mmCIF file of C-alpha atoms and ligand atoms in Angstrom:
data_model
loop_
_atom_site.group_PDB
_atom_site.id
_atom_site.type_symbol
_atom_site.label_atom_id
_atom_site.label_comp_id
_atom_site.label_asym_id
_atom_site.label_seq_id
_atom_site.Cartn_x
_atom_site.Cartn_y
_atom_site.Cartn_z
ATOM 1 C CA UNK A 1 30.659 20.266 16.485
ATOM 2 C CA UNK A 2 28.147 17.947 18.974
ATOM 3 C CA UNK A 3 27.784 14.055 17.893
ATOM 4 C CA UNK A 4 25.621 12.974 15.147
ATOM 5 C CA UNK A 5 22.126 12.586 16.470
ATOM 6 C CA UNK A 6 19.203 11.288 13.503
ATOM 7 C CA UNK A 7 16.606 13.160 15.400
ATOM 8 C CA UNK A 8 17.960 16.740 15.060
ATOM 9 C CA UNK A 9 20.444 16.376 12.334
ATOM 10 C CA UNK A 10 19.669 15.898 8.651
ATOM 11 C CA UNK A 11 20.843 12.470 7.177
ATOM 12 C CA UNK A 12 19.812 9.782 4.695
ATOM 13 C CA UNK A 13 18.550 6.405 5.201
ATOM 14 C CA UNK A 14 18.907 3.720 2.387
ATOM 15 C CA UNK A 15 15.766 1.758 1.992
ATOM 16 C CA UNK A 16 17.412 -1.852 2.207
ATOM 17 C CA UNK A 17 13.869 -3.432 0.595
ATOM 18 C CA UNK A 18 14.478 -1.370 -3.028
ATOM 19 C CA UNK A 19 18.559 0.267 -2.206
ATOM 20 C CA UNK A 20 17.034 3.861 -2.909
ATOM 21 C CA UNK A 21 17.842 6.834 -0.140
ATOM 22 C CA UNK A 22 15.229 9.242 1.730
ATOM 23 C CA UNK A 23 16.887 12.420 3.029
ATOM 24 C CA UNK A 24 15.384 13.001 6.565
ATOM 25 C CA UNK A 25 15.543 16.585 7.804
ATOM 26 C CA UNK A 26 14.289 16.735 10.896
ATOM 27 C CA UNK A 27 15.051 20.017 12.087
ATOM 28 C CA UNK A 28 12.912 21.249 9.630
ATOM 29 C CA UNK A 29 9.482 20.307 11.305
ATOM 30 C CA UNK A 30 8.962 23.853 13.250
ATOM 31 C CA UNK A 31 9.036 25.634 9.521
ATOM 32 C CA UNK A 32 5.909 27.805 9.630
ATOM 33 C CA UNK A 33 3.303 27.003 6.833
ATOM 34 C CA UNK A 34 1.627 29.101 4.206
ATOM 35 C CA UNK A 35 0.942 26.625 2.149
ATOM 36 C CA UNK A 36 -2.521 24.908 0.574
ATOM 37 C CA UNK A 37 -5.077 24.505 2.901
ATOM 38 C CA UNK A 38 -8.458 22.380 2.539
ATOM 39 C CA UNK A 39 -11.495 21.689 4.770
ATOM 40 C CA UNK A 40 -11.570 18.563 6.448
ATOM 41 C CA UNK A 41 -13.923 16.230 4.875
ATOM 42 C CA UNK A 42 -15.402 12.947 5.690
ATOM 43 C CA UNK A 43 -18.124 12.687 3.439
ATOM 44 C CA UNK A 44 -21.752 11.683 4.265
ATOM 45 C CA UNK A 45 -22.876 8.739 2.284
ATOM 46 C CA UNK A 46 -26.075 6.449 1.275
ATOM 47 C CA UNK A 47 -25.402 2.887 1.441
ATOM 48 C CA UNK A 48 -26.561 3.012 -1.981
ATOM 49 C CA UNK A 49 -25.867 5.698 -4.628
ATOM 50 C CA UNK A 50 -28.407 5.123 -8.243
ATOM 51 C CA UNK A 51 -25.201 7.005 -9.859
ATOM 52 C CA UNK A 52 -22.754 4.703 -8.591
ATOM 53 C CA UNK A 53 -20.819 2.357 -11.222
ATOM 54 C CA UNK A 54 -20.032 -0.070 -8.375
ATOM 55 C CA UNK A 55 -23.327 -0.269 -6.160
ATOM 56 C CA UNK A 56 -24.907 -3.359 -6.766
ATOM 57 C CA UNK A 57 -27.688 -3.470 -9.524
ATOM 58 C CA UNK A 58 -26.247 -0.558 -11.281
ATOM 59 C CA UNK A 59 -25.094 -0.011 -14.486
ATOM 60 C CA UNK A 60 -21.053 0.422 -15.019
ATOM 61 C CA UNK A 61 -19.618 2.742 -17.879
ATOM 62 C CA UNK A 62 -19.022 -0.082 -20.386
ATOM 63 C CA UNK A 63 -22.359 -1.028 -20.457
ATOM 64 C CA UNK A 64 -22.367 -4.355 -18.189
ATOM 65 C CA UNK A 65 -24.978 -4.393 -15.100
ATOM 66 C CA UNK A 66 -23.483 -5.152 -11.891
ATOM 67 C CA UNK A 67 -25.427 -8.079 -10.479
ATOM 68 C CA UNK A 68 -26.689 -7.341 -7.130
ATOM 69 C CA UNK A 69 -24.219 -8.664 -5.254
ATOM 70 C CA UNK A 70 -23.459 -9.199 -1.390
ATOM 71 C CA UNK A 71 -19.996 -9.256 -0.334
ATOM 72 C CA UNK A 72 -16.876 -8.506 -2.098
ATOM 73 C CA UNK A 73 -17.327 -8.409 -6.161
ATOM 74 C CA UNK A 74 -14.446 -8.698 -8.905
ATOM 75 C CA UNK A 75 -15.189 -7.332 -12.641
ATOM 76 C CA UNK A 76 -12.389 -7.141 -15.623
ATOM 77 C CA UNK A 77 -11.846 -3.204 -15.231
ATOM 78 C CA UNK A 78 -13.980 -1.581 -18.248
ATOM 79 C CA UNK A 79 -11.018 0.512 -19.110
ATOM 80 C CA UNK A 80 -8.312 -2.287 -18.689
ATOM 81 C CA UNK A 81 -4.690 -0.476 -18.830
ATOM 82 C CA UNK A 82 -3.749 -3.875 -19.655
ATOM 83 C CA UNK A 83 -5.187 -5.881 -22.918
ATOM 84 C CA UNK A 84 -4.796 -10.113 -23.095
ATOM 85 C CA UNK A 85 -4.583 -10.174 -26.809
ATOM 86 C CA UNK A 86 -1.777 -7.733 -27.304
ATOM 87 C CA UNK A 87 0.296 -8.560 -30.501
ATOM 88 C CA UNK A 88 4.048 -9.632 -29.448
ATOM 89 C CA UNK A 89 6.576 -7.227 -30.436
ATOM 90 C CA UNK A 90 9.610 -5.023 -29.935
ATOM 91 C CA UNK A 91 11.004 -1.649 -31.181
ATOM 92 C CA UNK A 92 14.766 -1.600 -30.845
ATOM 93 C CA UNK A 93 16.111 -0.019 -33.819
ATOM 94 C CA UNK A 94 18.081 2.019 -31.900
ATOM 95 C CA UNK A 95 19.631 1.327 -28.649
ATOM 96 C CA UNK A 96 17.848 4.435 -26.728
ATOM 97 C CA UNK A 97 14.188 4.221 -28.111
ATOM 98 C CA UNK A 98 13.566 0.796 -27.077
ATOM 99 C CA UNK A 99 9.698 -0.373 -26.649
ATOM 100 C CA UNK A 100 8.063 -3.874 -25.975
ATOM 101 C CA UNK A 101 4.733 -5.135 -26.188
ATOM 102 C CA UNK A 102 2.847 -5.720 -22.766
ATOM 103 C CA UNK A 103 -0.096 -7.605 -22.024
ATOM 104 C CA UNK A 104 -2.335 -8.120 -18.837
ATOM 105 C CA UNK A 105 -5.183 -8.384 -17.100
ATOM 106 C CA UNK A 106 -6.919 -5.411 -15.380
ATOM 107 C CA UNK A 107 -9.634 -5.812 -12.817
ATOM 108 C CA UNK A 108 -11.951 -4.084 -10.177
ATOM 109 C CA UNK A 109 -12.545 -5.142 -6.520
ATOM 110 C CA UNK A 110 -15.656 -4.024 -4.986
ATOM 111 C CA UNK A 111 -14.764 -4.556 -1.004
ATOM 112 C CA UNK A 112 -18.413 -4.337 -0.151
ATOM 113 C CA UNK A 113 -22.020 -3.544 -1.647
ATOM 114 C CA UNK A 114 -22.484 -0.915 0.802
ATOM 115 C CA UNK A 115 -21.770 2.250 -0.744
ATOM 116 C CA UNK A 116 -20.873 4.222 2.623
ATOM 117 C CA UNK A 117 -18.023 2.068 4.211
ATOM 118 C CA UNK A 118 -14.256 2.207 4.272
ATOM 119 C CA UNK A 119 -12.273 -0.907 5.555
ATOM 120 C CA UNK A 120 -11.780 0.591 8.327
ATOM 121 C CA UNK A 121 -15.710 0.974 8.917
ATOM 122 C CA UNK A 122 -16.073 -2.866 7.749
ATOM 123 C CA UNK A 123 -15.857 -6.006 10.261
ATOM 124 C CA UNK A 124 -12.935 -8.425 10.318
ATOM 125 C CA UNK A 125 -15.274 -11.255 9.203
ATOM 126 C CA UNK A 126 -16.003 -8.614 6.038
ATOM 127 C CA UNK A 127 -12.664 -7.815 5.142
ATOM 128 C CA UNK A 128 -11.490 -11.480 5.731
ATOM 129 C CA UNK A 129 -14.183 -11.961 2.779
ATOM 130 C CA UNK A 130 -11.746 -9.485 0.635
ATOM 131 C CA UNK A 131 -8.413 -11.119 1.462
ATOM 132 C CA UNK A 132 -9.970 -14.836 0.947
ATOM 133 C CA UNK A 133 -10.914 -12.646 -2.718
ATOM 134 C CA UNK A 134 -7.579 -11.454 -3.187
ATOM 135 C CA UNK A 135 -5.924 -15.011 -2.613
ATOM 136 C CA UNK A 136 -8.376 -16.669 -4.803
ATOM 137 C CA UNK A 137 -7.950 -13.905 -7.622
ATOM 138 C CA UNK A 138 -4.172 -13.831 -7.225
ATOM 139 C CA UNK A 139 -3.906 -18.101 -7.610
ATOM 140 C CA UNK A 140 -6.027 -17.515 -11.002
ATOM 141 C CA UNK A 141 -4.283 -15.092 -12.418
ATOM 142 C CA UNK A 142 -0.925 -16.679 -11.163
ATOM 143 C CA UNK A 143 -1.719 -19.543 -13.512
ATOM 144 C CA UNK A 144 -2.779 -17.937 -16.624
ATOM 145 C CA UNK A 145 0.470 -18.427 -19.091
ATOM 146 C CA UNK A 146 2.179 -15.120 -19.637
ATOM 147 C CA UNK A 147 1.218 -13.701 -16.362
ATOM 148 C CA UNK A 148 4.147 -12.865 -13.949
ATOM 149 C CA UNK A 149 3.370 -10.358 -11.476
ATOM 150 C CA UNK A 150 0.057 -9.533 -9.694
ATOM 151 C CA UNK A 151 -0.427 -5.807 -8.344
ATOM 152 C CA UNK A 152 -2.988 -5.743 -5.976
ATOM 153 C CA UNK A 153 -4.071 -1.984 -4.323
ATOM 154 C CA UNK A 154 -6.114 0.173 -3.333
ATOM 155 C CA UNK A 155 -6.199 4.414 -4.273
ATOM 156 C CA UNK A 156 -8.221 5.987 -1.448
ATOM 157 C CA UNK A 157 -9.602 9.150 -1.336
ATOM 158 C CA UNK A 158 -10.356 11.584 -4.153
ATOM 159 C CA UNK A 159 -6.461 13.466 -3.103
ATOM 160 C CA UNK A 160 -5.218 9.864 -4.509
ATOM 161 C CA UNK A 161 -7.129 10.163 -7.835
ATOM 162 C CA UNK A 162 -9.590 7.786 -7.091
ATOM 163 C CA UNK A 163 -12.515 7.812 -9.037
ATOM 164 C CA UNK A 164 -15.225 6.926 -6.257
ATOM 165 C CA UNK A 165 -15.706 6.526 -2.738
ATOM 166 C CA UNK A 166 -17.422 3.217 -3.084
ATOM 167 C CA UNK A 167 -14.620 1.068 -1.191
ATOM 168 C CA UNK A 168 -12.875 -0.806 -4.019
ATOM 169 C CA UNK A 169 -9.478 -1.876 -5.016
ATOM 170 C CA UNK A 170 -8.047 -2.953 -8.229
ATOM 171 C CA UNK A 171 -5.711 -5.830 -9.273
ATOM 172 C CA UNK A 172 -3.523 -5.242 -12.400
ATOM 173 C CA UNK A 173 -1.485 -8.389 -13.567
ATOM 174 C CA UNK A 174 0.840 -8.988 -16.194
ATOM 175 C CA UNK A 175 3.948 -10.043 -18.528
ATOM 176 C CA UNK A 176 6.819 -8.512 -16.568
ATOM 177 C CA UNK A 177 7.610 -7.540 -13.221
ATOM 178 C CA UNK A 178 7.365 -4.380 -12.589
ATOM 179 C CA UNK A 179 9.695 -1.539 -11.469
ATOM 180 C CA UNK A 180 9.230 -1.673 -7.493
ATOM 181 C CA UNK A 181 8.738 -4.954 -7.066
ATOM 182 C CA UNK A 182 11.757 -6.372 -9.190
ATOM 183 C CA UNK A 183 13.772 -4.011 -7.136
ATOM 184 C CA UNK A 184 12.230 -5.808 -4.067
ATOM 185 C CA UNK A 185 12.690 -8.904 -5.521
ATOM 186 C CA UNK A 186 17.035 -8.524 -6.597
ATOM 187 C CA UNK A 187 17.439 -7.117 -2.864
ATOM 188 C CA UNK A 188 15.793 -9.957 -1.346
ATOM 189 C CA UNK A 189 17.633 -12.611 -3.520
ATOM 190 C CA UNK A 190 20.532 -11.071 -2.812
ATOM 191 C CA UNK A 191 19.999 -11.203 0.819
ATOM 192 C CA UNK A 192 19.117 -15.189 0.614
ATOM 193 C CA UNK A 193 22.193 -16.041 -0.833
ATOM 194 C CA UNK A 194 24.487 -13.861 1.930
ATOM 195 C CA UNK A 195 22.583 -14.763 5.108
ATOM 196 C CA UNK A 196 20.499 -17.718 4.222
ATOM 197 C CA UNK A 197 17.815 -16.096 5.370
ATOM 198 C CA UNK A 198 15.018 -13.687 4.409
ATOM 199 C CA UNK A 199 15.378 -9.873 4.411
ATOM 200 C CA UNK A 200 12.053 -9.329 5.596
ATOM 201 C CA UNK A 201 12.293 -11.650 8.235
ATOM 202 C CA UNK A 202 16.069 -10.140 9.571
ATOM 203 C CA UNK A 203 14.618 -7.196 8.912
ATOM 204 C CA UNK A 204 11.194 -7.528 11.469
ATOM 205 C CA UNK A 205 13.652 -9.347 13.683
ATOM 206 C CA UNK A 206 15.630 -5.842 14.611
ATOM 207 C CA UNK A 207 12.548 -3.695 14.285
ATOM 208 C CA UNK A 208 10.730 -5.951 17.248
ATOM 209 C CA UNK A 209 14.450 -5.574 19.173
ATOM 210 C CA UNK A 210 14.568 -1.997 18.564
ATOM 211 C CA UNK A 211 10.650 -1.167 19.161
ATOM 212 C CA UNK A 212 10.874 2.504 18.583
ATOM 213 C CA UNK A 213 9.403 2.390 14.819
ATOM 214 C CA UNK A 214 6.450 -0.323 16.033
ATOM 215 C CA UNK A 215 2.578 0.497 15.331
ATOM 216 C CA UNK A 216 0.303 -2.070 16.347
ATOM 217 C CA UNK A 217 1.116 -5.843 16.144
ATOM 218 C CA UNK A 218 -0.894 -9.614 16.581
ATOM 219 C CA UNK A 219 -0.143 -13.503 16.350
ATOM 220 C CA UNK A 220 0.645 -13.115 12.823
ATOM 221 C CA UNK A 221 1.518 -9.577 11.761
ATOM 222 C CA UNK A 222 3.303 -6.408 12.974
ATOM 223 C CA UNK A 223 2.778 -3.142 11.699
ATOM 224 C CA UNK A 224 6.010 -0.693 11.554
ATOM 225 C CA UNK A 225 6.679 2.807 10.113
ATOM 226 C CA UNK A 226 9.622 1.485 7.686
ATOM 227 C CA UNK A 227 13.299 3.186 8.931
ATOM 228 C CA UNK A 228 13.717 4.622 5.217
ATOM 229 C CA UNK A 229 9.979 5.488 5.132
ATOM 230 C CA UNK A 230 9.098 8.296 2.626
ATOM 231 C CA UNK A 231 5.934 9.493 3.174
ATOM 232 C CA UNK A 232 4.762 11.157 6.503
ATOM 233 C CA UNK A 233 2.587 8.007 7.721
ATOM 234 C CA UNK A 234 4.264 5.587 5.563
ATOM 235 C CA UNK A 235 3.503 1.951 6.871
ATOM 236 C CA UNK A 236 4.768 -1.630 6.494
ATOM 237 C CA UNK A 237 2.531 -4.846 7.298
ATOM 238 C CA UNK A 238 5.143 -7.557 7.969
ATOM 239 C CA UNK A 239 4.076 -11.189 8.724
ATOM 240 C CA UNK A 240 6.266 -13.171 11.588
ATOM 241 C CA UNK A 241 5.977 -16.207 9.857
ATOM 242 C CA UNK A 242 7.807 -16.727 6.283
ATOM 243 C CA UNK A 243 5.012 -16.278 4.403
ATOM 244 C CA UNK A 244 5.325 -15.857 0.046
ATOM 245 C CA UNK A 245 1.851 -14.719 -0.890
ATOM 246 C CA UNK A 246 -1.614 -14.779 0.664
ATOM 247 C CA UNK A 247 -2.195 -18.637 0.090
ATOM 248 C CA UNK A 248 0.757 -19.560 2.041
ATOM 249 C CA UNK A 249 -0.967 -18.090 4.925
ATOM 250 C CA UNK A 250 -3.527 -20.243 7.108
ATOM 251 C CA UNK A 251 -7.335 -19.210 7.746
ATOM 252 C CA UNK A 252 -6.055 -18.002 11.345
ATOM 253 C CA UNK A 253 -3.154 -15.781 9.725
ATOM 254 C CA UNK A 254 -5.715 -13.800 6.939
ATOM 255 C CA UNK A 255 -8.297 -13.557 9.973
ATOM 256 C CA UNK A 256 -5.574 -12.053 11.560
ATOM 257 C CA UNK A 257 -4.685 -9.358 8.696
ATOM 258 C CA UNK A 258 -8.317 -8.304 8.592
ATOM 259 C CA UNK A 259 -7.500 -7.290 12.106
ATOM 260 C CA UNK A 260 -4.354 -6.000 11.677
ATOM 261 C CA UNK A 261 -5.441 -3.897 8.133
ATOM 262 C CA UNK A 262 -8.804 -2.891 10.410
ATOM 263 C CA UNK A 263 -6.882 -1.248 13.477
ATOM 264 C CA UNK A 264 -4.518 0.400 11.041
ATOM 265 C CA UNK A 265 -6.614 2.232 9.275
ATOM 266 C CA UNK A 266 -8.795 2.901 11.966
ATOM 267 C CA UNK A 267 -5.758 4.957 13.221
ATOM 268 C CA UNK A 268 -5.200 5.931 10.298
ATOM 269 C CA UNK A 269 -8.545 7.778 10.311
ATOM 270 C CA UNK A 270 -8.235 8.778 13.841
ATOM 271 C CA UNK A 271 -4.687 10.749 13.532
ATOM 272 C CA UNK A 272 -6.371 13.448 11.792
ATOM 273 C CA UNK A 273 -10.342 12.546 12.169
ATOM 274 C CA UNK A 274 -11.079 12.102 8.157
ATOM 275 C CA UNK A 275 -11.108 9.348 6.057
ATOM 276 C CA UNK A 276 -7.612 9.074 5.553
ATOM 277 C CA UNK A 277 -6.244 8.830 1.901
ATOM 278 C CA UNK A 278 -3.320 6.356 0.845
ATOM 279 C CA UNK A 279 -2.626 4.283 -1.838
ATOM 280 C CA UNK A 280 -1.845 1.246 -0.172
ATOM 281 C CA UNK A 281 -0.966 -2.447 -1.648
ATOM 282 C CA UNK A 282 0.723 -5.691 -0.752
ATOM 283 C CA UNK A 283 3.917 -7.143 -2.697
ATOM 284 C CA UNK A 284 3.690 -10.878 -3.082
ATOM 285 C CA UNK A 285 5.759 -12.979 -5.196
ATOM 286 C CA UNK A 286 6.163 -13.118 -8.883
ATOM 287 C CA UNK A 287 4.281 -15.172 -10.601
ATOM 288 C CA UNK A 288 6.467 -16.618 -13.126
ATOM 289 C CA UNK A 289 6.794 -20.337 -11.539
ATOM 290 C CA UNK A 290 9.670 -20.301 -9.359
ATOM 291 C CA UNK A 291 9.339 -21.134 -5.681
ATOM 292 C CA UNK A 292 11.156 -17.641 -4.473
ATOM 293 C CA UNK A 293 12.300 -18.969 -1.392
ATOM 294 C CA UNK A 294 13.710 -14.995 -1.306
ATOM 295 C CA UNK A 295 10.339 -13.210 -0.858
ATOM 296 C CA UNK A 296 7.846 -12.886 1.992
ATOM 297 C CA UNK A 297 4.710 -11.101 1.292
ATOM 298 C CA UNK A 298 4.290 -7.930 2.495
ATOM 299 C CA UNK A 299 1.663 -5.144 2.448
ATOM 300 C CA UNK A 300 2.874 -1.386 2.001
ATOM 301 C CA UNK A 301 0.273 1.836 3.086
ATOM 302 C CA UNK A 302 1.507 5.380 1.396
ATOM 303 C CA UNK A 303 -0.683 8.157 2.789
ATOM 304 C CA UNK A 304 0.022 11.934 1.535
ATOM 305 C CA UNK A 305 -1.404 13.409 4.658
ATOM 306 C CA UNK A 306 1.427 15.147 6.642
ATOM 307 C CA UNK A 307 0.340 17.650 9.489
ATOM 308 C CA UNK A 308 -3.455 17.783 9.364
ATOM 309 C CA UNK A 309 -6.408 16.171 7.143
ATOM 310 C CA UNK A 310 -5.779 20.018 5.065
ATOM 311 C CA UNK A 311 -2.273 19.185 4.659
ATOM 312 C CA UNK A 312 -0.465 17.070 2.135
ATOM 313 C CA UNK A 313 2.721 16.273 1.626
ATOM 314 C CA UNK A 314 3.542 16.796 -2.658
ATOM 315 C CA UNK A 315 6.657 14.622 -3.755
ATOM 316 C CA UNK A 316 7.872 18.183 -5.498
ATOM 317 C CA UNK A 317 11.155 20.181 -6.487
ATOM 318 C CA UNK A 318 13.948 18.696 -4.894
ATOM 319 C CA UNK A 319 12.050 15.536 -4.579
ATOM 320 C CA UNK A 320 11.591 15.124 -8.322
ATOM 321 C CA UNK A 321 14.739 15.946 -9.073
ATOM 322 C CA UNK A 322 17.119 14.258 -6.589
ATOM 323 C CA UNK A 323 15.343 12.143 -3.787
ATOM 324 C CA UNK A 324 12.642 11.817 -1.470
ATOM 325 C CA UNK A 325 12.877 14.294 1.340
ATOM 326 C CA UNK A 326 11.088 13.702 4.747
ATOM 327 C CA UNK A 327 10.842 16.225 7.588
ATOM 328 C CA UNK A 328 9.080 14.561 10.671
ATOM 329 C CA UNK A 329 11.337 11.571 11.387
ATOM 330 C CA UNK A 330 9.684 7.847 10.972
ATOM 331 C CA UNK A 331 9.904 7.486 14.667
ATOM 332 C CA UNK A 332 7.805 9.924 15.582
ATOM 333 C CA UNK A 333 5.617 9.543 12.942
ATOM 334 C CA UNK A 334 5.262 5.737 14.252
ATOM 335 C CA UNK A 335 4.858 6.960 18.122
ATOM 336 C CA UNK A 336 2.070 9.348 16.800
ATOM 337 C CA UNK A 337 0.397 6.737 15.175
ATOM 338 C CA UNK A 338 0.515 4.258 18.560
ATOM 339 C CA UNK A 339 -0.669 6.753 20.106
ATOM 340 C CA UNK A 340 -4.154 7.111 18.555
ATOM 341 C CA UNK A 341 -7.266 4.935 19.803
ATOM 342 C CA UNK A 342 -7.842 1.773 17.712
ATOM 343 C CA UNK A 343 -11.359 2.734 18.967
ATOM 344 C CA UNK A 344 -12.395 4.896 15.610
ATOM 345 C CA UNK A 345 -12.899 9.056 15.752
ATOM 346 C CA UNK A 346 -16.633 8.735 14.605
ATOM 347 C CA UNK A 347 -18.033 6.579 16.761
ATOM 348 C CA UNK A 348 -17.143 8.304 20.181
ATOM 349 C CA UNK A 349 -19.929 10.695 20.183
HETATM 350 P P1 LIG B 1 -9.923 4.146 -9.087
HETATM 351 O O1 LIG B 1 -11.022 4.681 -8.262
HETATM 352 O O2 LIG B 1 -8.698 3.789 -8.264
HETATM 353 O O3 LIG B 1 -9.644 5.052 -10.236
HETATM 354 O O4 LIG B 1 -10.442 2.757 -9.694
HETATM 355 C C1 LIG B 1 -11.638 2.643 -10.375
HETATM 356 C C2 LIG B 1 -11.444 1.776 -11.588
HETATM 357 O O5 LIG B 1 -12.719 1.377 -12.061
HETATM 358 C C3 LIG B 1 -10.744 2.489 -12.736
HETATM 359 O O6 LIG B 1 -9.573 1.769 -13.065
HETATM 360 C C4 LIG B 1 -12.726 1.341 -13.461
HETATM 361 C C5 LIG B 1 -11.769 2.447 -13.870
HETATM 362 O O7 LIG B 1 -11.150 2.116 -15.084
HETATM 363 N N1 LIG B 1 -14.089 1.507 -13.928
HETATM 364 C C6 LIG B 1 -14.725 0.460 -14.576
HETATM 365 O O8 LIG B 1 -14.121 -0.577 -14.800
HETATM 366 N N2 LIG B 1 -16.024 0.590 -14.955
HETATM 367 C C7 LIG B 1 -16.766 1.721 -14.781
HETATM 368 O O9 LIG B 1 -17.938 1.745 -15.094
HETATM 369 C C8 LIG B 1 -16.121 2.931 -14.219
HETATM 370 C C9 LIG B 1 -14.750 2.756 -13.669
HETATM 371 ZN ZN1 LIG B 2 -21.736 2.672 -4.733
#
């Protein structure tokens, strides 16, 4: 039998941010395909659409006008998942059909009025203008009573179920923490208390030493396709500095993760030359009024794309069943991405 080598032999990684496991089966990547196949598409756009719900001026589903507004935009989402005025309560008759009340606050992000853009398409002063919105919205909402956690994302491309290719993101903020980001949260604590420091922080310390899984770095942030990455393209924005949430950082630091969130999805669009589909948001900490010495902020990009803009990876099968299953190994995945210009695809003709 030769020696154990991860980029021939299948093994797992454990994700030390959340303690779940990816298989990684990189032998597999040669497997011929037969599979789905759709035509490229970067759709041409107005910068305004009359039938848009989010261009400025226009009228949204629930009736409210849009005013006509010129940078980044917030609304209370129309169709909030979330209610405020939720009556407190609890079903546990029984110990296996157990339900609680939740309550939140659901709302829209228009990045731009421009109809036609992505973020990658936007400038750095532009997309500062949406993180400076971000931090301002997540500091409101972090001191409304009864609000805990702020989700903050974006669902790109129509693959991701999103609704409308005016560049927008939603914020959803609530009662309890949820799922991923409590996981997040025990691991970190955890780490605290054994190392006295930050897992983030130990952990962008042996990705920098190690360099193999690096994408694109500045003064403040590094980019890195995560060791126990899942998804083909799966990416990681990691801050150098101990940072908890967005207002933590300085001026300098957000101008710096326009820049950072601008060159990676510019290759993000270049690696396949579309408008490249993720759902991509940042983990920050929980807004329940502890300091959380434990967590540095952190922004995660999941894109579904996996050999070609016509090819998408479906979490299926053995995936639903057992675990997540990767073929192409995260280091090649993050060489492929350093590879591609941070000059973008559509503007070289
Ligand atoms: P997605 O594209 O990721 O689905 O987000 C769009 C959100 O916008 C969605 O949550 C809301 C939907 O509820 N929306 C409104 O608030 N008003 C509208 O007029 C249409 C859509
Ligand atoms: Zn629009």
């Amino acid at each position: 039998m030769s020696v154990f080598d991860s980029e021939e032999h299948p093994h797992r990684r454990f994700n030390a941010l959340t303690g779940d496991w990816v298989l990684v089966s990189p032998h597999r990547t040669q497997r011929p395909w037969q599979g789905k196949e759709e035509p490229p598409s970067r759709p041409s756009l107005a910068p305004y659409d009359a039938g848009c719900y989010l261009c400025p001026g226009n009228e949204r589903a629930g009736g409210q006008t849009n005013p006509d507004y010129l940078g980044p935009f917030v609304f209370q989402n129309d169709f909030s998942a979330l209610l405020p005025e939720t009556p407190e309560g609890r079903h546990d008759d029984h110990d296996l059909l157990v339900a609680e009340s939740e309550t939140g606050i659901c709302r829209v992000i228009c990045f731009s009025p421009r109809h036609d853009l992505t973020l990658p398409d936007m400038s750095v002063a532009e997309i500062h203008a949406v993180i400076d919105l971000w931090a301002s919205q997540y500091a409101e909402l972090a001191a409304i009573d009864g609000i805990n956690h702020v989700q903050i994302f974006e669902n790109k491309g129509e693959i991701m179920g999103c609704s409308n290719p005016h560049p927008h993101g939603q914020i959803w903020a609530q009662k309890t923490v949820p799922d991923e980001p409590a996981k997040e949260s025990a691991r970190m604590l955890a780490h605290l208390e054994k190392t006295g420091r930050t897992l983030l922080g130990d952990y962008l310390s042996v990705e920098l030493e190690r360099e193999s899984r690096l994408v694109c770095a500045n003064d403040s942030f590094v980019v890195v396709v995560p060791f126990w990455a899942t998804w083909p393209f799966e990416t990681l924005i990691l801050p150098r500095r101990h940072v908890r949430h967005l207002n933590d950082m300085t001026t300098a630091e957000r101008g710096d993760l326009a820049d950072i969130i601008k060159r990676l999805t510019i290759g993000y669009d270049n690696l396949f030359e579309c408008s490249f589909p993720y759902s991509a948001g940042m983990h920050q900490s929980p807004t329940d009024g502890a300091e959380h010495p434990e967590w540095d902020w952190h922004m995660h990009f999941y894109p579904p794309l996996l050999r070609s803009a016509e090819v998408k990876k479906f979490m299926v099968g053995y995936e639903m069943l057992a675990t997540p299953q990767r073929d192409i190994t995260p280091e090649s995945s993050a060489a492929r991405l350093r590879a591609v210009t941070e000059t973008h695809y559509a503007e070289h003709n």
